[in-house]
mmCIF file of C-alpha atoms in Angstrom:
data_model
loop_
_atom_site.group_PDB
_atom_site.id
_atom_site.type_symbol
_atom_site.label_atom_id
_atom_site.label_comp_id
_atom_site.label_asym_id
_atom_site.label_seq_id
_atom_site.Cartn_x
_atom_site.Cartn_y
_atom_site.Cartn_z
ATOM 1 C CA UNK A 102 23.393 -21.192 14.846
ATOM 2 C CA UNK A 103 22.461 -20.201 18.833
ATOM 3 C CA UNK A 104 21.520 -22.260 21.339
ATOM 4 C CA UNK A 105 17.875 -23.577 23.205
ATOM 5 C CA UNK A 106 16.450 -18.983 22.882
ATOM 6 C CA UNK A 107 13.036 -18.006 24.320
ATOM 7 C CA UNK A 108 12.571 -13.964 23.748
ATOM 8 C CA UNK A 109 9.520 -12.677 24.794
ATOM 9 C CA UNK A 110 7.981 -11.463 21.519
ATOM 10 C CA UNK A 111 4.646 -8.786 20.775
ATOM 11 C CA UNK A 112 1.818 -9.591 17.881
ATOM 12 C CA UNK A 113 -1.224 -7.987 16.501
ATOM 13 C CA UNK A 114 -4.290 -10.055 16.819
ATOM 14 C CA UNK A 115 -7.638 -10.036 16.160
ATOM 15 C CA UNK A 116 -9.787 -9.935 18.736
ATOM 16 C CA UNK A 117 -12.962 -9.069 17.849
ATOM 17 C CA UNK A 118 -14.203 -7.775 14.135
ATOM 18 C CA UNK A 119 -15.119 -3.674 12.581
ATOM 19 C CA UNK A 120 -17.541 -4.236 10.421
ATOM 20 C CA UNK A 121 -17.677 0.005 9.758
ATOM 21 C CA UNK A 122 -15.931 3.111 10.772
ATOM 22 C CA UNK A 123 -11.612 2.740 12.285
ATOM 23 C CA UNK A 124 -10.705 0.808 14.064
ATOM 24 C CA UNK A 125 -9.862 0.362 17.661
ATOM 25 C CA UNK A 126 -8.075 -1.621 21.072
ATOM 26 C CA UNK A 127 -10.964 -3.622 20.908
ATOM 27 C CA UNK A 128 -11.157 -4.815 17.961
ATOM 28 C CA UNK A 129 -6.666 -5.721 17.281
ATOM 29 C CA UNK A 130 -4.858 -6.458 20.536
ATOM 30 C CA UNK A 131 -1.047 -6.801 21.181
ATOM 31 C CA UNK A 132 -0.784 -9.470 22.728
ATOM 32 C CA UNK A 133 2.919 -10.692 24.953
ATOM 33 C CA UNK A 134 4.195 -14.545 23.665
ATOM 34 C CA UNK A 135 7.197 -16.384 24.094
ATOM 35 C CA UNK A 136 9.144 -17.735 21.001
ATOM 36 C CA UNK A 137 11.497 -20.102 20.990
ATOM 37 C CA UNK A 138 14.988 -19.573 18.931
ATOM 38 C CA UNK A 139 17.173 -22.744 19.664
ATOM 39 C CA UNK A 140 18.243 -25.417 16.565
ATOM 40 C CA UNK A 141 16.051 -27.869 17.921
ATOM 41 C CA UNK A 142 12.793 -25.302 18.041
ATOM 42 C CA UNK A 143 12.678 -24.958 14.060
ATOM 43 C CA UNK A 144 11.786 -27.125 11.901
ATOM 44 C CA UNK A 145 13.771 -28.281 8.721
ATOM 45 C CA UNK A 146 13.138 -25.334 5.681
ATOM 46 C CA UNK A 147 12.434 -23.177 8.199
ATOM 47 C CA UNK A 148 14.192 -19.753 10.228
ATOM 48 C CA UNK A 149 14.249 -16.976 12.946
ATOM 49 C CA UNK A 150 13.919 -14.321 12.348
ATOM 50 C CA UNK A 151 14.134 -10.714 14.038
ATOM 51 C CA UNK A 152 11.557 -7.831 12.023
ATOM 52 C CA UNK A 153 13.086 -4.717 10.845
ATOM 53 C CA UNK A 154 10.386 -3.055 9.418
ATOM 54 C CA UNK A 155 6.313 -3.590 9.207
ATOM 55 C CA UNK A 156 4.751 -2.401 6.456
ATOM 56 C CA UNK A 157 1.210 -0.607 7.131
ATOM 57 C CA UNK A 158 -1.066 -1.310 3.799
ATOM 58 C CA UNK A 159 -4.818 0.149 4.816
ATOM 59 C CA UNK A 160 -5.543 -2.914 2.801
ATOM 60 C CA UNK A 161 -5.424 -4.727 6.024
ATOM 61 C CA UNK A 162 -8.427 -3.223 6.627
ATOM 62 C CA UNK A 163 -10.520 -5.294 4.988
ATOM 63 C CA UNK A 164 -8.843 -8.407 6.531
ATOM 64 C CA UNK A 165 -10.781 -7.710 10.240
ATOM 65 C CA UNK A 166 -14.313 -6.662 9.029
ATOM 66 C CA UNK A 167 -17.015 -10.255 9.658
ATOM 67 C CA UNK A 168 -17.758 -9.390 5.840
ATOM 68 C CA UNK A 169 -16.769 -10.505 2.632
ATOM 69 C CA UNK A 170 -18.936 -7.527 0.551
ATOM 70 C CA UNK A 171 -16.993 -7.511 -2.668
ATOM 71 C CA UNK A 172 -12.908 -6.793 -1.475
ATOM 72 C CA UNK A 173 -11.070 -10.164 -2.157
ATOM 73 C CA UNK A 174 -9.926 -10.545 0.711
ATOM 74 C CA UNK A 175 -10.251 -13.308 3.097
ATOM 75 C CA UNK A 176 -11.208 -12.537 7.151
ATOM 76 C CA UNK A 177 -8.640 -12.811 9.130
ATOM 77 C CA UNK A 178 -9.860 -15.504 12.175
ATOM 78 C CA UNK A 179 -10.902 -13.914 15.251
ATOM 79 C CA UNK A 180 -7.440 -14.919 18.322
ATOM 80 C CA UNK A 181 -5.063 -15.173 15.399
ATOM 81 C CA UNK A 182 -2.337 -12.471 14.301
ATOM 82 C CA UNK A 183 -2.682 -10.095 11.794
ATOM 83 C CA UNK A 184 -0.145 -10.156 8.657
ATOM 84 C CA UNK A 185 1.935 -8.565 6.759
ATOM 85 C CA UNK A 186 4.719 -6.743 4.106
ATOM 86 C CA UNK A 187 7.998 -7.068 6.511
ATOM 87 C CA UNK A 188 12.103 -7.442 6.603
ATOM 88 C CA UNK A 189 13.755 -8.442 9.200
ATOM 89 C CA UNK A 190 17.153 -10.442 10.568
ATOM 90 C CA UNK A 191 17.804 -13.977 9.946
ATOM 91 C CA UNK A 192 18.574 -14.804 14.010
ATOM 92 C CA UNK A 193 18.341 -19.327 13.172
ATOM 93 C CA UNK A 194 18.066 -21.036 10.105
ATOM 94 C CA UNK A 195 17.259 -24.910 9.506
ATOM 95 C CA UNK A 196 17.492 -24.071 6.370
ATOM 96 C CA UNK A 197 21.262 -23.553 3.916
ATOM 97 C CA UNK A 198 19.829 -21.066 1.638
ATOM 98 C CA UNK A 199 20.122 -18.941 4.878
ATOM 99 C CA UNK A 200 22.358 -17.552 7.069
ATOM 100 C CA UNK A 201 22.260 -16.207 10.382
ATOM 101 C CA UNK A 202 21.917 -12.051 9.630
ATOM 102 C CA UNK A 203 20.764 -12.145 6.078
ATOM 103 C CA UNK A 204 18.545 -10.034 5.372
ATOM 104 C CA UNK A 205 15.027 -11.812 3.671
ATOM 105 C CA UNK A 206 11.302 -9.945 2.779
ATOM 106 C CA UNK A 207 9.029 -11.576 3.495
ATOM 107 C CA UNK A 208 5.807 -10.947 2.069
ATOM 108 C CA UNK A 209 3.030 -12.214 4.191
ATOM 109 C CA UNK A 210 5.375 -11.451 7.839
ATOM 110 C CA UNK A 211 3.136 -11.437 11.365
ATOM 111 C CA UNK A 212 2.526 -7.815 12.548
ATOM 112 C CA UNK A 213 4.878 -9.488 15.470
ATOM 113 C CA UNK A 214 8.506 -8.932 17.376
ATOM 114 C CA UNK A 215 10.243 -12.035 16.888
ATOM 115 C CA UNK A 216 8.922 -15.133 14.423
ATOM 116 C CA UNK A 217 9.888 -18.383 13.289
ATOM 117 C CA UNK A 218 8.455 -19.003 10.044
ATOM 118 C CA UNK A 219 8.765 -21.136 6.395
ATOM 119 C CA UNK A 220 11.412 -20.555 3.880
ATOM 120 C CA UNK A 221 9.986 -20.309 1.255
ATOM 121 C CA UNK A 222 7.653 -17.236 0.444
ATOM 122 C CA UNK A 223 11.399 -15.385 2.158
ATOM 123 C CA UNK A 224 14.282 -13.607 -0.429
ATOM 124 C CA UNK A 225 17.213 -12.662 0.759
ATOM 125 C CA UNK A 226 17.755 -8.573 0.608
ATOM 126 C CA UNK A 227 21.548 -6.872 -0.293
ATOM 127 C CA UNK A 228 21.593 -4.310 2.293
ATOM 128 C CA UNK A 229 24.680 -2.393 0.252
ATOM 129 C CA UNK A 230 23.006 -2.373 -2.810
ATOM 130 C CA UNK A 231 22.220 0.893 -2.254
ATOM 131 C CA UNK A 232 18.318 0.677 -1.547
ATOM 132 C CA UNK A 233 17.636 2.171 1.965
ATOM 133 C CA UNK A 234 15.920 -1.655 3.254
ATOM 134 C CA UNK A 235 12.241 0.468 3.494
ATOM 135 C CA UNK A 236 11.934 0.304 0.080
ATOM 136 C CA UNK A 237 11.607 -2.831 -0.581
ATOM 137 C CA UNK A 238 8.131 -1.588 2.031
ATOM 138 C CA UNK A 239 7.393 1.475 -0.505
ATOM 139 C CA UNK A 240 8.084 1.651 -3.992
ATOM 140 C CA UNK A 241 9.653 -1.920 -4.015
ATOM 141 C CA UNK A 242 6.643 -3.115 -2.224
ATOM 142 C CA UNK A 243 3.371 -3.202 -2.238
ATOM 143 C CA UNK A 244 2.654 0.195 -2.734
ATOM 144 C CA UNK A 245 5.001 0.374 -6.179
ATOM 145 C CA UNK A 246 3.684 -2.497 -7.643
ATOM 146 C CA UNK A 247 -0.273 -1.127 -7.054
ATOM 147 C CA UNK A 248 0.707 2.016 -8.796
ATOM 148 C CA UNK A 249 2.812 0.403 -11.248
ATOM 149 C CA UNK A 250 0.270 -2.416 -12.367
ATOM 150 C CA UNK A 251 -2.537 -0.183 -12.551
ATOM 151 C CA UNK A 252 -0.170 3.133 -15.107
ATOM 152 C CA UNK A 253 1.320 0.478 -17.114
ATOM 153 C CA UNK A 254 -0.347 -2.547 -17.543
ATOM 154 C CA UNK A 255 -3.565 -1.334 -17.575
ATOM 155 C CA UNK A 256 -4.210 2.140 -17.723
ATOM 156 C CA UNK A 257 -1.312 2.081 -20.784
ATOM 157 C CA UNK A 258 -1.320 6.199 -20.761
ATOM 158 C CA UNK A 259 -0.319 7.451 -23.726
ATOM 159 C CA UNK A 260 2.806 10.516 -23.692
ATOM 160 C CA UNK A 261 0.868 14.343 -23.581
ATOM 161 C CA UNK A 262 -2.300 12.601 -22.788
ATOM 162 C CA UNK A 263 -4.010 14.150 -19.662
ATOM 163 C CA UNK A 264 -3.688 11.630 -16.379
ATOM 164 C CA UNK A 265 -5.766 12.658 -12.741
ATOM 165 C CA UNK A 266 -3.830 10.331 -9.765
ATOM 166 C CA UNK A 267 -6.952 11.081 -6.634
ATOM 167 C CA UNK A 268 -5.156 10.273 -2.964
ATOM 168 C CA UNK A 269 -2.221 11.958 -4.628
ATOM 169 C CA UNK A 270 0.325 12.240 -1.771
ATOM 170 C CA UNK A 271 0.286 8.301 -0.419
ATOM 171 C CA UNK A 272 2.286 5.882 -0.734
ATOM 172 C CA UNK A 273 0.851 4.684 -4.007
ATOM 173 C CA UNK A 274 -0.274 8.491 -5.588
ATOM 174 C CA UNK A 275 3.150 9.644 -5.674
ATOM 175 C CA UNK A 276 5.193 6.383 -7.528
ATOM 176 C CA UNK A 277 1.344 6.482 -10.156
ATOM 177 C CA UNK A 278 2.039 9.862 -10.811
ATOM 178 C CA UNK A 279 5.648 9.931 -11.366
ATOM 179 C CA UNK A 280 5.342 7.004 -13.456
ATOM 180 C CA UNK A 281 2.546 9.002 -15.671
ATOM 181 C CA UNK A 282 4.542 11.526 -15.355
ATOM 182 C CA UNK A 283 7.986 9.397 -16.950
ATOM 183 C CA UNK A 284 5.121 8.383 -19.780
ATOM 184 C CA UNK A 285 5.274 12.158 -20.498
ATOM 185 C CA UNK A 286 2.277 12.405 -19.298
ATOM 186 C CA UNK A 287 0.970 15.816 -17.764
ATOM 187 C CA UNK A 288 -0.510 15.014 -14.285
ATOM 188 C CA UNK A 289 -2.719 16.930 -11.862
ATOM 189 C CA UNK A 290 -3.422 15.187 -8.560
ATOM 190 C CA UNK A 291 -5.927 15.916 -5.161
ATOM 191 C CA UNK A 292 -4.550 15.784 -1.533
ATOM 192 C CA UNK A 293 -5.850 15.915 1.761
ATOM 193 C CA UNK A 294 -4.244 19.568 2.338
ATOM 194 C CA UNK A 295 -1.990 23.104 0.967
ATOM 195 C CA UNK A 296 1.068 20.911 1.910
ATOM 196 C CA UNK A 297 0.295 18.210 0.742
ATOM 197 C CA UNK A 298 -0.402 19.900 -2.744
ATOM 198 C CA UNK A 299 2.999 21.909 -2.157
ATOM 199 C CA UNK A 300 4.743 18.540 -1.879
ATOM 200 C CA UNK A 301 2.995 16.442 -4.797
ATOM 201 C CA UNK A 302 4.673 19.867 -6.666
ATOM 202 C CA UNK A 303 7.804 20.310 -5.606
ATOM 203 C CA UNK A 304 9.156 16.746 -4.418
ATOM 204 C CA UNK A 305 7.027 14.908 -7.443
ATOM 205 C CA UNK A 306 7.126 15.843 -10.058
ATOM 206 C CA UNK A 307 2.747 17.084 -9.073
ATOM 207 C CA UNK A 308 2.390 19.567 -13.063
ATOM 208 C CA UNK A 309 -0.629 20.556 -10.687
ATOM 209 C CA UNK A 310 -2.747 19.722 -8.001
ATOM 210 C CA UNK A 311 -6.557 20.666 -5.389
ATOM 211 C CA UNK A 312 -6.288 20.164 -1.780
ATOM 212 C CA UNK A 313 -10.101 17.884 -1.885
ATOM 213 C CA UNK A 314 -10.498 19.557 2.196
ATOM 214 C CA UNK A 315 -10.948 22.732 1.176
ATOM 215 C CA UNK A 316 -11.933 22.364 -2.959
ATOM 216 C CA UNK A 317 -14.915 20.889 -2.495
ATOM 217 C CA UNK A 318 -16.733 20.961 -4.761
ATOM 218 C CA UNK A 319 -14.792 17.809 -6.766
ATOM 219 C CA UNK A 320 -17.031 18.795 -10.625
ATOM 220 C CA UNK A 321 -15.348 22.979 -10.356
ATOM 221 C CA UNK A 322 -12.115 21.437 -9.202
ATOM 222 C CA UNK A 323 -12.100 19.315 -12.122
ATOM 223 C CA UNK A 324 -13.146 22.306 -13.885
ATOM 224 C CA UNK A 325 -10.192 24.207 -13.074
ATOM 225 C CA UNK A 326 -7.503 21.912 -12.795
ATOM 226 C CA UNK A 327 -7.666 19.653 -15.703
ATOM 227 C CA UNK A 328 -9.759 21.844 -18.591
ATOM 228 C CA UNK A 329 -8.978 19.315 -20.611
ATOM 229 C CA UNK A 330 -10.193 17.162 -19.315
ATOM 230 C CA UNK A 331 -9.366 13.595 -18.533
ATOM 231 C CA UNK A 332 -7.770 10.250 -20.660
ATOM 232 C CA UNK A 333 -6.828 8.361 -17.260
ATOM 233 C CA UNK A 334 -7.383 8.191 -13.531
ATOM 234 C CA UNK A 335 -5.472 6.602 -10.993
ATOM 235 C CA UNK A 336 -8.542 6.245 -8.631
ATOM 236 C CA UNK A 337 -8.098 5.555 -5.495
ATOM 237 C CA UNK A 338 -10.522 6.571 -3.490
ATOM 238 C CA UNK A 339 -13.543 5.906 -5.062
ATOM 239 C CA UNK A 340 -16.662 8.261 -4.189
ATOM 240 C CA UNK A 341 -17.475 11.155 -4.336
ATOM 241 C CA UNK A 342 -14.577 11.587 -6.660
ATOM 242 C CA UNK A 343 -14.863 9.013 -8.858
ATOM 243 C CA UNK A 344 -17.964 9.999 -9.519
ATOM 244 C CA UNK A 345 -16.633 13.437 -10.816
ATOM 245 C CA UNK A 346 -14.564 12.259 -12.837
ATOM 246 C CA UNK A 347 -16.435 11.030 -14.823
ATOM 247 C CA UNK A 348 -17.558 14.013 -15.207
ATOM 248 C CA UNK A 349 -14.970 15.590 -16.847
ATOM 249 C CA UNK A 350 -13.387 11.731 -18.720
ATOM 250 C CA UNK A 351 -12.209 12.364 -22.641
ATOM 251 C CA UNK A 352 -13.340 9.896 -25.267
ATOM 252 C CA UNK A 353 -11.965 7.161 -24.597
ATOM 253 C CA UNK A 354 -10.494 6.971 -21.632
ATOM 254 C CA UNK A 355 -9.123 4.502 -18.629
ATOM 255 C CA UNK A 356 -9.655 4.054 -15.371
ATOM 256 C CA UNK A 357 -7.671 2.836 -13.005
ATOM 257 C CA UNK A 358 -9.701 1.208 -9.829
ATOM 258 C CA UNK A 359 -6.595 0.279 -7.299
ATOM 259 C CA UNK A 360 -8.571 1.181 -3.939
ATOM 260 C CA UNK A 361 -11.927 3.413 -2.399
ATOM 261 C CA UNK A 362 -10.207 4.330 0.973
ATOM 262 C CA UNK A 363 -12.634 6.626 1.320
ATOM 263 C CA UNK A 364 -15.443 3.269 0.875
ATOM 264 C CA UNK A 365 -13.461 1.480 3.548
ATOM 265 C CA UNK A 366 -15.080 1.442 6.547
ATOM 266 C CA UNK A 367 -18.340 1.694 5.864
ATOM 267 C CA UNK A 368 -21.368 -0.992 5.324
ATOM 268 C CA UNK A 369 -21.858 -0.690 1.861
ATOM 269 C CA UNK A 370 -25.529 -0.143 2.208
ATOM 270 C CA UNK A 371 -24.436 3.953 3.537
ATOM 271 C CA UNK A 372 -21.278 3.654 0.515
ATOM 272 C CA UNK A 373 -21.968 6.802 -2.321
ATOM 273 C CA UNK A 374 -24.249 5.681 -5.494
ATOM 274 C CA UNK A 375 -21.652 5.951 -8.622
ATOM 275 C CA UNK A 376 -25.503 8.039 -10.709
ATOM 276 C CA UNK A 377 -23.703 9.045 -13.482
ATOM 277 C CA UNK A 378 -22.375 5.267 -14.855
ATOM 278 C CA UNK A 379 -23.760 6.350 -18.292
ATOM 279 C CA UNK A 380 -21.553 8.843 -19.141
ATOM 280 C CA UNK A 381 -18.777 5.544 -19.724
ATOM 281 C CA UNK A 382 -20.844 4.490 -22.094
ATOM 282 C CA UNK A 383 -21.340 7.849 -24.269
ATOM 283 C CA UNK A 384 -17.972 8.171 -23.765
ATOM 284 C CA UNK A 385 -16.378 4.305 -24.232
ATOM 285 C CA UNK A 386 -14.815 4.794 -21.675
ATOM 286 C CA UNK A 387 -13.210 1.609 -19.201
ATOM 287 C CA UNK A 388 -12.868 0.830 -16.167
ATOM 288 C CA UNK A 389 -10.968 -1.793 -14.318
ATOM 289 C CA UNK A 390 -10.602 -3.138 -11.041
ATOM 290 C CA UNK A 391 -7.021 -5.054 -10.271
ATOM 291 C CA UNK A 392 -5.052 -6.296 -7.542
ATOM 292 C CA UNK A 393 -1.814 -7.817 -6.932
ATOM 293 C CA UNK A 394 -2.821 -11.390 -6.783
ATOM 294 C CA UNK A 395 -3.390 -11.618 -10.429
ATOM 295 C CA UNK A 396 -0.274 -9.310 -11.568
ATOM 296 C CA UNK A 397 2.666 -11.356 -9.947
ATOM 297 C CA UNK A 398 3.974 -13.094 -12.705
ATOM 298 C CA UNK A 399 5.382 -9.104 -13.965
ATOM 299 C CA UNK A 400 6.527 -8.297 -10.290
ATOM 300 C CA UNK A 401 10.234 -9.195 -12.092
ATOM 301 C CA UNK A 402 9.572 -6.832 -14.848
ATOM 302 C CA UNK A 403 8.386 -4.349 -12.587
ATOM 303 C CA UNK A 404 11.378 -4.714 -9.798
ATOM 304 C CA UNK A 405 14.495 -4.197 -13.003
ATOM 305 C CA UNK A 406 12.257 -0.721 -14.239
ATOM 306 C CA UNK A 407 11.441 0.061 -11.023
ATOM 307 C CA UNK A 408 15.233 0.034 -9.070
ATOM 308 C CA UNK A 409 16.961 1.111 -11.891
ATOM 309 C CA UNK A 410 14.361 4.297 -11.479
ATOM 310 C CA UNK A 411 15.227 5.115 -8.545
ATOM 311 C CA UNK A 412 19.118 4.504 -9.485
ATOM 312 C CA UNK A 413 19.021 6.811 -11.162
ATOM 313 C CA UNK A 414 16.994 9.162 -9.446
ATOM 314 C CA UNK A 415 13.840 9.327 -11.323
ATOM 315 C CA UNK A 416 11.855 8.570 -8.754
ATOM 316 C CA UNK A 417 11.892 9.810 -5.333
ATOM 317 C CA UNK A 418 10.494 8.152 -1.821
ATOM 318 C CA UNK A 419 8.725 9.253 1.489
ATOM 319 C CA UNK A 420 8.100 6.762 3.939
ATOM 320 C CA UNK A 421 7.086 7.970 7.273
ATOM 321 C CA UNK A 422 9.404 5.665 9.273
ATOM 322 C CA UNK A 423 6.453 5.231 13.638
ATOM 323 C CA UNK A 424 9.069 3.529 15.931
ATOM 324 C CA UNK A 425 8.157 -0.057 17.996
ATOM 325 C CA UNK A 426 6.014 -3.090 17.646
ATOM 326 C CA UNK A 427 2.891 -1.138 19.401
ATOM 327 C CA UNK A 428 2.683 2.000 17.306
ATOM 328 C CA UNK A 429 0.655 0.270 14.820
ATOM 329 C CA UNK A 430 -3.448 0.427 15.295
ATOM 330 C CA UNK A 431 -2.319 4.504 15.599
ATOM 331 C CA UNK A 432 -0.487 3.532 12.474
ATOM 332 C CA UNK A 433 -3.046 1.875 10.738
ATOM 333 C CA UNK A 434 -6.167 4.085 11.672
ATOM 334 C CA UNK A 435 -2.904 7.760 10.322
ATOM 335 C CA UNK A 436 -3.959 5.779 6.738
ATOM 336 C CA UNK A 437 -7.567 7.272 7.378
ATOM 337 C CA UNK A 438 -7.566 10.647 8.160
ATOM 338 C CA UNK A 439 -5.149 12.167 5.235
ATOM 339 C CA UNK A 440 -2.166 12.848 8.420
ATOM 340 C CA UNK A 441 0.684 10.600 6.777
ATOM 341 C CA UNK A 442 2.544 11.648 3.868
ATOM 342 C CA UNK A 443 4.181 8.758 1.247
ATOM 343 C CA UNK A 444 4.284 5.533 3.118
ATOM 344 C CA UNK A 445 3.824 5.008 6.950
ATOM 345 C CA UNK A 446 6.341 1.976 8.145
ATOM 346 C CA UNK A 447 7.122 0.496 11.933
ATOM 347 C CA UNK A 448 10.615 0.475 12.834
ATOM 348 C CA UNK A 449 11.000 -1.760 15.154
ATOM 349 C CA UNK A 450 14.133 -4.790 16.353
ATOM 350 C CA UNK A 451 17.542 -1.942 14.641
#
């Protein structure tokens, strides 16, 4: 174990709540502080970690609105570090199960360069198993698990059924579409650019897709691309797209509500209301929201299936790496601009 060792670490803290709009440097601040990594400074049952990769998740936006209006995330106290899924290298340990050099996944990692943390939530990663480390924050992390729960547990679309996925080129969307294809479904996606439409068809196996910015009459677009209606909708955006989908659902259709990113930056009174919920009655539609906290007992089954798919080449991933802890604010804001393809991850200390 290293001797008394102090490093300067930067971390992102909540400086002010942001009830609406895209967060800026007024709301999130990058602050420096010193972390002692020496053996005497690490409590029993804790490890010191040098962070290597940090996940940039849409749900983080909901943790500093200063309101509680339907999303289950508790609000972070002001001047507290933000947390996310992270991968790091153990550089000091007071837990016999962890040694210097171990690579670990932390589901509650501070968005920081270094940290000392309890070891009870950590999971070791074998870097020699053929899976790239960033994939543990992508299809083997929150995005993949969200897609898996929404498709395999909540939706369970049958082979031959018509599936529609919004935000199809997002981290969750690219995974959900591929899972539906593996179930034998016809899969259509909506994305924010012609380039992304090309990607979901050529790289992720979608049967077809459309650019919602160009084909902005969603009813007409769904009539064109889903002429036989929709049996299962994986919803990542809510708002106008959800309303349009309800005009095209088939009898006994299912809708998995994974997220509603079109509404995250608005106070609830300014969000788009859905005017045609009556269609759910006539078509006997089942619409179900889900949060991953309710499904952690399934994580082992999910991880084994997803690892197998990835090793067999049945699932393809797309990751955008941004470098340096200072890139977090812009990376988070980019999630709301359609500028990304796949999963956004910050790389540092590697």
